[in-house]
mmCIF file of C-alpha atoms in Angstrom:
data_model
loop_
_atom_site.group_PDB
_atom_site.id
_atom_site.type_symbol
_atom_site.label_atom_id
_atom_site.label_comp_id
_atom_site.label_asym_id
_atom_site.label_seq_id
_atom_site.Cartn_x
_atom_site.Cartn_y
_atom_site.Cartn_z
ATOM 1 C CA MET A 911 131.973 90.309 93.594
ATOM 2 C CA LYS A 912 134.010 90.858 90.475
ATOM 3 C CA ALA A 913 135.234 93.990 88.848
ATOM 4 C CA ARG A 914 136.506 93.997 85.341
ATOM 5 C CA VAL A 915 138.817 96.696 84.016
ATOM 6 C CA THR A 916 139.274 96.829 80.269
ATOM 7 C CA VAL A 917 142.394 98.726 79.285
ATOM 8 C CA SER A 918 142.825 99.843 75.690
ATOM 9 C CA LEU A 919 145.273 102.044 73.856
ATOM 10 C CA LYS A 920 144.017 105.543 73.169
ATOM 11 C CA PRO A 921 143.042 106.243 69.586
ATOM 12 C CA GLY A 922 146.044 107.510 67.660
ATOM 13 C CA VAL A 923 148.601 105.729 69.843
ATOM 14 C CA LEU A 924 150.686 103.487 67.639
ATOM 15 C CA ASP A 925 150.154 99.787 68.426
ATOM 16 C CA PRO A 926 153.049 97.736 66.998
ATOM 17 C CA GLN A 927 151.590 94.492 68.369
ATOM 18 C CA GLY A 928 148.225 95.174 66.787
ATOM 19 C CA ARG A 929 149.911 95.906 63.492
ATOM 20 C CA ALA A 930 151.859 92.616 63.629
ATOM 21 C CA ILE A 931 148.642 90.724 64.361
ATOM 22 C CA ARG A 932 146.851 92.422 61.480
ATOM 23 C CA HIS A 933 149.733 91.441 59.226
ATOM 24 C CA ALA A 934 149.561 87.801 60.414
ATOM 25 C CA LEU A 935 145.782 87.716 59.897
ATOM 26 C CA ASP A 936 146.297 89.021 56.402
ATOM 27 C CA GLY A 937 148.777 86.179 55.810
ATOM 28 C CA LEU A 938 146.187 83.672 57.036
ATOM 29 C CA GLY A 939 143.709 84.820 54.434
ATOM 30 C CA PHE A 940 141.768 87.489 56.314
ATOM 31 C CA PRO A 941 142.348 90.588 54.180
ATOM 32 C CA GLU A 942 139.089 92.085 55.498
ATOM 33 C CA VAL A 943 140.850 93.217 58.716
ATOM 34 C CA SER A 944 141.989 96.811 58.328
ATOM 35 C CA ASP A 945 143.267 97.439 61.859
ATOM 36 C CA VAL A 946 143.922 95.565 65.126
ATOM 37 C CA ARG A 947 144.317 97.121 68.575
ATOM 38 C CA VAL A 948 145.558 95.054 71.521
ATOM 39 C CA GLY A 949 144.346 95.800 75.029
ATOM 40 C CA LYS A 950 143.993 93.874 78.252
ATOM 41 C CA ILE A 951 141.311 92.787 80.644
ATOM 42 C CA ILE A 952 142.065 92.804 84.359
ATOM 43 C CA GLU A 953 139.617 90.936 86.596
ATOM 44 C CA LEU A 954 139.538 91.770 90.273
ATOM 45 C CA ASP A 955 137.822 89.973 93.142
ATOM 46 C CA VAL A 956 136.578 92.773 95.374
ATOM 47 C CA VAL A 957 134.473 92.962 98.519
ATOM 48 C CA GLU A 958 130.721 93.497 98.183
ATOM 49 C CA GLY A 959 129.849 97.151 97.981
ATOM 50 C CA THR A 960 133.019 98.234 96.187
ATOM 51 C CA THR A 961 132.032 101.098 93.944
ATOM 52 C CA GLU A 962 132.818 101.750 90.341
ATOM 53 C CA GLU A 963 134.601 104.916 91.434
ATOM 54 C CA GLN A 964 136.922 102.929 93.736
ATOM 55 C CA VAL A 965 137.879 100.635 90.894
ATOM 56 C CA ALA A 966 138.313 103.593 88.578
ATOM 57 C CA GLU A 967 140.725 105.068 91.120
ATOM 58 C CA MET A 968 142.716 101.807 91.037
ATOM 59 C CA ALA A 969 142.821 102.054 87.273
ATOM 60 C CA ARG A 970 143.993 105.669 87.351
ATOM 61 C CA LYS A 971 146.660 104.954 89.968
ATOM 62 C CA LEU A 972 148.049 101.692 88.592
ATOM 63 C CA LEU A 973 146.094 99.502 86.217
ATOM 64 C CA ALA A 974 146.164 101.895 83.271
ATOM 65 C CA ASN A 975 148.675 104.479 82.137
ATOM 66 C CA THR A 976 146.359 107.304 81.204
ATOM 67 C CA VAL A 977 149.088 108.921 79.090
ATOM 68 C CA ILE A 978 148.533 106.226 76.473
ATOM 69 C CA GLU A 979 145.584 104.134 77.650
ATOM 70 C CA ASN A 980 141.864 104.436 78.262
ATOM 71 C CA PHE A 981 140.016 102.159 80.650
ATOM 72 C CA ARG A 982 136.472 101.025 81.308
ATOM 73 C CA VAL A 983 135.177 99.589 84.580
ATOM 74 C CA GLU A 984 132.386 97.022 84.890
ATOM 75 C CA LEU A 985 131.083 95.559 88.129
ATOM 76 C CA ALA A 986 129.394 92.161 88.206
ATOM 77 C CA MET B 421 179.539 113.349 95.344
ATOM 78 C CA LYS B 422 177.093 111.163 97.257
ATOM 79 C CA THR B 423 175.082 108.868 95.038
ATOM 80 C CA ALA B 424 172.484 106.139 95.446
ATOM 81 C CA VAL B 425 171.161 103.379 93.221
ATOM 82 C CA VAL B 426 167.593 102.187 93.767
ATOM 83 C CA VAL B 427 167.295 98.422 93.333
ATOM 84 C CA PHE B 428 163.959 96.845 92.393
ATOM 85 C CA PRO B 429 163.121 93.125 92.213
ATOM 86 C CA GLY B 430 164.275 92.294 88.691
ATOM 87 C CA SER B 431 166.788 95.139 88.291
ATOM 88 C CA ASN B 432 169.859 93.761 86.535
ATOM 89 C CA CYS B 433 172.022 96.787 85.730
ATOM 90 C CA ASP B 434 172.254 98.033 89.312
ATOM 91 C CA ARG B 435 175.775 96.679 89.826
ATOM 92 C CA ASP B 436 177.052 98.017 86.492
ATOM 93 C CA LEU B 437 175.648 101.404 87.419
ATOM 94 C CA ALA B 438 177.249 101.230 90.879
ATOM 95 C CA VAL B 439 180.627 100.318 89.345
ATOM 96 C CA ALA B 440 180.408 103.246 86.907
ATOM 97 C CA LEU B 441 179.431 105.673 89.670
ATOM 98 C CA GLU B 442 182.249 104.502 91.919
ATOM 99 C CA LEU B 443 184.763 104.638 89.069
ATOM 100 C CA VAL B 444 183.960 108.274 88.370
ATOM 101 C CA THR B 445 183.148 109.604 91.845
ATOM 102 C CA GLY B 446 185.598 107.506 93.861
ATOM 103 C CA ARG B 447 182.795 106.674 96.304
ATOM 104 C CA LYS B 448 180.582 103.629 96.454
ATOM 105 C CA PRO B 449 176.947 104.566 95.923
ATOM 106 C CA ALA B 450 174.380 103.604 98.527
ATOM 107 C CA MET B 451 172.373 100.638 97.239
ATOM 108 C CA LEU B 452 168.761 101.224 98.260
ATOM 109 C CA TRP B 453 165.988 98.623 98.230
ATOM 110 C CA HIS B 454 162.700 99.668 96.624
ATOM 111 C CA ASP B 455 160.813 98.812 99.794
ATOM 112 C CA ASP B 456 162.831 101.254 101.934
ATOM 113 C CA THR B 457 160.855 104.188 103.226
ATOM 114 C CA SER B 458 163.527 106.860 103.464
ATOM 115 C CA LEU B 459 166.507 108.122 101.487
ATOM 116 C CA PRO B 460 169.939 108.736 103.027
ATOM 117 C CA GLU B 461 170.594 112.398 103.865
ATOM 118 C CA GLY B 462 172.393 114.670 101.443
ATOM 119 C CA LEU B 463 172.242 112.655 98.214
ATOM 120 C CA ASP B 464 173.647 114.460 95.173
ATOM 121 C CA LEU B 465 172.275 111.950 92.689
ATOM 122 C CA ILE B 466 169.650 109.197 92.704
ATOM 123 C CA ALA B 467 170.021 106.638 89.916
ATOM 124 C CA LEU B 468 167.404 104.150 88.740
ATOM 125 C CA PRO B 469 168.994 101.193 86.930
ATOM 126 C CA GLY B 470 168.022 99.081 83.964
ATOM 127 C CA GLY B 471 166.466 95.655 84.174
ATOM 128 C CA PHE B 472 163.045 94.101 84.272
ATOM 129 C CA SER B 473 161.563 95.308 87.529
ATOM 130 C CA HIS B 474 158.677 93.088 88.616
ATOM 131 C CA GLY B 475 159.110 91.087 85.420
ATOM 132 C CA ASP B 476 157.764 93.999 83.344
ATOM 133 C CA TYR B 477 154.315 92.865 84.512
ATOM 134 C CA LEU B 478 151.373 95.165 83.772
ATOM 135 C CA ARG B 479 153.639 97.688 81.940
ATOM 136 C CA SER B 480 157.410 98.106 82.087
ATOM 137 C CA GLY B 481 158.221 100.122 85.200
ATOM 138 C CA ALA B 482 154.588 100.434 86.287
ATOM 139 C CA ILE B 483 154.798 98.523 89.553
ATOM 140 C CA ALA B 484 158.278 99.812 90.440
ATOM 141 C CA ALA B 485 157.015 103.383 90.022
ATOM 142 C CA ARG B 486 154.584 102.784 92.911
ATOM 143 C CA ALA B 487 157.246 101.362 95.284
ATOM 144 C CA PRO B 488 157.430 102.961 98.745
ATOM 145 C CA LEU B 489 160.891 104.421 98.095
ATOM 146 C CA MET B 490 159.727 106.013 94.846
ATOM 147 C CA ARG B 491 157.495 108.352 96.865
ATOM 148 C CA GLU B 492 160.679 109.687 98.460
ATOM 149 C CA VAL B 493 162.455 109.830 95.094
ATOM 150 C CA ILE B 494 159.565 111.843 93.633
ATOM 151 C CA ALA B 495 159.704 114.219 96.607
ATOM 152 C CA ALA B 496 163.493 114.597 96.292
ATOM 153 C CA ALA B 497 163.190 115.262 92.554
ATOM 154 C CA GLY B 498 160.609 117.935 93.357
ATOM 155 C CA LYS B 499 163.177 119.637 95.603
ATOM 156 C CA GLY B 500 165.730 119.587 92.778
ATOM 157 C CA THR B 501 167.831 116.496 93.537
ATOM 158 C CA PRO B 502 169.192 115.120 90.254
ATOM 159 C CA VAL B 503 167.581 111.810 89.270
ATOM 160 C CA LEU B 504 168.918 109.643 86.447
ATOM 161 C CA GLY B 505 166.871 106.767 85.032
ATOM 162 C CA ILE B 506 168.470 104.410 82.545
ATOM 163 C CA CYS B 507 166.420 101.975 80.444
ATOM 164 C CA ASN B 508 163.991 100.407 82.924
ATOM 165 C CA GLY B 509 164.805 103.419 85.111
ATOM 166 C CA PHE B 510 163.498 105.681 82.312
ATOM 167 C CA GLN B 511 160.352 103.559 82.084
ATOM 168 C CA VAL B 512 159.895 103.929 85.845
ATOM 169 C CA LEU B 513 160.302 107.724 85.597
ATOM 170 C CA THR B 514 157.617 108.047 82.929
ATOM 171 C CA GLU B 515 155.314 105.836 85.005
ATOM 172 C CA THR B 516 155.774 108.132 88.030
ATOM 173 C CA GLY B 517 154.938 111.166 85.907
ATOM 174 C CA LEU B 518 158.327 112.786 86.656
ATOM 175 C CA LEU B 519 158.898 112.595 82.909
ATOM 176 C CA PRO B 520 156.195 112.907 80.242
ATOM 177 C CA GLY B 521 155.260 110.337 77.618
ATOM 178 C CA ALA B 522 155.470 106.561 77.698
ATOM 179 C CA LEU B 523 157.806 103.833 76.475
ATOM 180 C CA MET B 524 155.994 101.334 74.345
ATOM 181 C CA ARG B 525 156.910 98.090 72.592
ATOM 182 C CA ASN B 526 159.638 98.613 69.962
ATOM 183 C CA ALA B 527 158.084 99.309 66.584
ATOM 184 C CA GLY B 528 159.800 96.260 65.064
ATOM 185 C CA LEU B 529 158.634 94.134 68.033
ATOM 186 C CA ASP B 530 162.205 92.844 68.480
ATOM 187 C CA PHE B 531 164.333 93.151 71.566
ATOM 188 C CA VAL B 532 167.085 95.501 70.352
ATOM 189 C CA CYS B 533 170.510 94.925 71.881
ATOM 190 C CA ARG B 534 173.384 96.715 70.130
ATOM 191 C CA ASP B 535 175.524 99.828 69.991
ATOM 192 C CA VAL B 536 173.648 102.809 68.600
ATOM 193 C CA ALA B 537 174.735 106.255 67.467
ATOM 194 C CA LEU B 538 173.184 109.077 69.465
ATOM 195 C CA GLU B 539 173.122 112.793 68.867
ATOM 196 C CA VAL B 540 173.600 114.924 71.958
ATOM 197 C CA VAL B 541 170.815 117.463 71.518
ATOM 198 C CA THR B 542 171.182 119.477 74.714
ATOM 199 C CA ALA B 543 174.567 119.870 76.381
ATOM 200 C CA ASP B 544 173.412 122.585 78.753
ATOM 201 C CA THR B 545 172.416 120.281 81.634
ATOM 202 C CA PRO B 546 174.257 118.686 84.572
ATOM 203 C CA PHE B 547 173.884 115.293 82.867
ATOM 204 C CA THR B 548 175.108 116.269 79.410
ATOM 205 C CA ARG B 549 177.651 119.025 80.081
ATOM 206 C CA GLY B 550 180.453 116.522 79.445
ATOM 207 C CA TYR B 551 179.348 116.450 75.794
ATOM 208 C CA LYS B 552 179.061 119.043 73.037
ATOM 209 C CA ALA B 553 175.644 119.775 71.551
ATOM 210 C CA GLY B 554 175.419 118.121 68.153
ATOM 211 C CA GLU B 555 178.129 115.603 69.006
ATOM 212 C CA THR B 556 177.525 111.968 68.012
ATOM 213 C CA VAL B 557 178.322 109.324 70.620
ATOM 214 C CA THR B 558 178.008 105.548 70.613
ATOM 215 C CA ILE B 559 176.190 103.956 73.534
ATOM 216 C CA PRO B 560 174.533 100.523 73.628
ATOM 217 C CA VAL B 561 170.812 99.902 74.000
ATOM 218 C CA ALA B 562 169.176 96.701 75.267
ATOM 219 C CA HIS B 563 165.416 96.932 75.442
ATOM 220 C CA HIS B 564 162.078 95.675 74.229
ATOM 221 C CA ASP B 565 160.017 98.676 75.292
ATOM 222 C CA GLY B 566 161.975 101.732 74.221
ATOM 223 C CA ASN B 567 159.585 103.251 71.738
ATOM 224 C CA PHE B 568 159.050 106.728 73.198
ATOM 225 C CA GLN B 569 155.600 108.134 72.493
ATOM 226 C CA ALA B 570 153.798 111.274 73.586
ATOM 227 C CA ASP B 571 151.157 113.496 72.039
ATOM 228 C CA ALA B 572 152.290 116.063 69.479
ATOM 229 C CA ASP B 573 151.935 119.011 71.887
ATOM 230 C CA THR B 574 154.163 117.294 74.450
ATOM 231 C CA LEU B 575 156.747 116.453 71.792
ATOM 232 C CA ASP B 576 156.740 120.048 70.537
ATOM 233 C CA ARG B 577 157.162 121.332 74.075
ATOM 234 C CA LEU B 578 160.040 118.914 74.787
ATOM 235 C CA GLU B 579 161.832 120.115 71.676
ATOM 236 C CA GLN B 580 161.124 123.820 72.184
ATOM 237 C CA GLN B 581 162.153 123.822 75.839
ATOM 238 C CA GLY B 582 165.418 121.983 75.279
ATOM 239 C CA GLN B 583 164.194 118.886 77.111
ATOM 240 C CA VAL B 584 165.384 116.417 74.472
ATOM 241 C CA ALA B 585 168.794 115.298 75.743
ATOM 242 C CA PHE B 586 169.602 112.546 73.246
ATOM 243 C CA ARG B 587 168.215 111.556 69.878
ATOM 244 C CA TYR B 588 168.940 108.341 67.975
ATOM 245 C CA ALA B 589 171.121 109.087 64.959
ATOM 246 C CA GLU B 590 169.696 105.948 63.324
ATOM 247 C CA GLU B 591 166.374 104.074 63.401
ATOM 248 C CA VAL B 592 166.263 101.940 66.557
ATOM 249 C CA ASN B 593 162.794 101.384 67.982
ATOM 250 C CA GLY B 594 160.271 103.717 66.375
ATOM 251 C CA SER B 595 160.526 106.441 69.027
ATOM 252 C CA ALA B 596 158.654 109.627 68.179
ATOM 253 C CA ARG B 597 161.075 112.136 66.678
ATOM 254 C CA GLY B 598 163.927 109.726 67.395
ATOM 255 C CA ILE B 599 163.911 110.604 71.071
ATOM 256 C CA ALA B 600 166.335 108.508 73.150
ATOM 257 C CA GLY B 601 166.478 110.567 76.335
ATOM 258 C CA ILE B 602 164.504 113.441 77.857
ATOM 259 C CA LEU B 603 164.795 115.885 80.726
ATOM 260 C CA SER B 604 162.187 117.165 83.122
ATOM 261 C CA GLU B 605 161.100 120.766 82.806
ATOM 262 C CA LYS B 606 163.486 121.857 85.567
ATOM 263 C CA GLY B 607 166.263 119.772 84.013
ATOM 264 C CA ASN B 608 167.122 117.782 87.141
ATOM 265 C CA VAL B 609 165.576 114.499 85.955
ATOM 266 C CA LEU B 610 166.998 112.622 82.959
ATOM 267 C CA GLY B 611 165.570 109.421 81.521
ATOM 268 C CA MET B 612 167.333 107.633 78.673
ATOM 269 C CA MET B 613 167.033 104.219 77.059
ATOM 270 C CA PRO B 614 170.738 103.784 76.119
ATOM 271 C CA HIS B 615 173.121 102.483 78.785
ATOM 272 C CA PRO B 616 175.986 104.942 79.467
ATOM 273 C CA GLU B 617 177.158 102.789 82.397
ATOM 274 C CA ARG B 618 178.077 100.049 79.925
ATOM 275 C CA VAL B 619 180.683 102.210 78.169
ATOM 276 C CA VAL B 620 182.841 103.810 80.832
ATOM 277 C CA GLU B 621 186.179 102.022 80.438
ATOM 278 C CA LYS B 622 188.262 100.790 77.525
ATOM 279 C CA ALA B 623 187.607 97.121 78.320
ATOM 280 C CA HIS B 624 183.920 97.807 77.605
ATOM 281 C CA GLY B 625 184.773 98.484 73.972
ATOM 282 C CA GLY B 626 183.878 102.155 74.282
ATOM 283 C CA THR B 627 183.998 105.029 76.729
ATOM 284 C CA ASP B 628 181.348 107.402 75.395
ATOM 285 C CA GLY B 629 179.169 106.974 78.487
ATOM 286 C CA ARG B 630 181.830 108.189 80.844
ATOM 287 C CA ALA B 631 181.355 111.893 80.063
ATOM 288 C CA LEU B 632 177.829 111.715 81.450
ATOM 289 C CA PHE B 633 179.038 110.675 84.895
ATOM 290 C CA GLU B 634 182.086 112.981 84.755
ATOM 291 C CA GLY B 635 179.878 115.893 83.770
ATOM 292 C CA LEU B 636 177.679 115.263 86.795
ATOM 293 C CA LEU B 637 180.739 115.089 89.005
ATOM 294 C CA THR B 638 181.891 118.553 87.945
ATOM 295 C CA VAL B 639 178.610 120.134 89.083
ATOM 296 C CA LEU B 640 177.741 117.943 92.035
ATOM 297 C CA ALA B 641 181.126 117.136 93.593
#
């Protein structure tokens, strides 16, 4: 089975990459974009029966830095 | 003074750091591999070098911070052993939680590699006693992820408790409140983005980093 961890910057944390992307989008003729936040998706192959809590523990211990990032776990 | 340098896959300032430590202490530091499971007895200083440990994958310093030897480094720091993290070493220290905050992509998105002016904010520590508070020194930086960020309460606390060791005297990377180096609450852990080991002898074009190592020597010898 698959687990998917979506890691995103916490609200309020400055995102220089997102800002650069917003600027580039503006240059491409998309002035309607007011903000861009960059995150990442980490897909894990895990054994059947792995729980959401186990994956969340992986996220807390390594996959996300909870000082600056939030994460969301989905199992599929 | 017995020192050690922890080497991670992708460290690239470990030898410069070892040369600086030997120059000042007269003793070669122990070079420790990240996968080791124990520290040598009686270390007076553990140093984490700059570089790109594990290719900066996931987040700079994130994987190195979970190395087997780092468990021992965290335990030693808890018992009061001085730990110095420079550049990637600073990133590793924030990832372990030994130091608060995080080092994010430079605000300008560029890799910044040049001499910068730093203000010594706190001189009352083993790491900074070779300097005078308020003094300006010139030490090079070379990083992509040096933009120090923490929540406002943490930043206030760092400033109020004298945990800001160095501040940029010019705009470098967008760091909150210009922070270039911070100390742990007990003062025995220092993380800094600038590279003092790169300015310890005249041939380097500057010697402002030397006082950091000499200051340590006077307390730890």
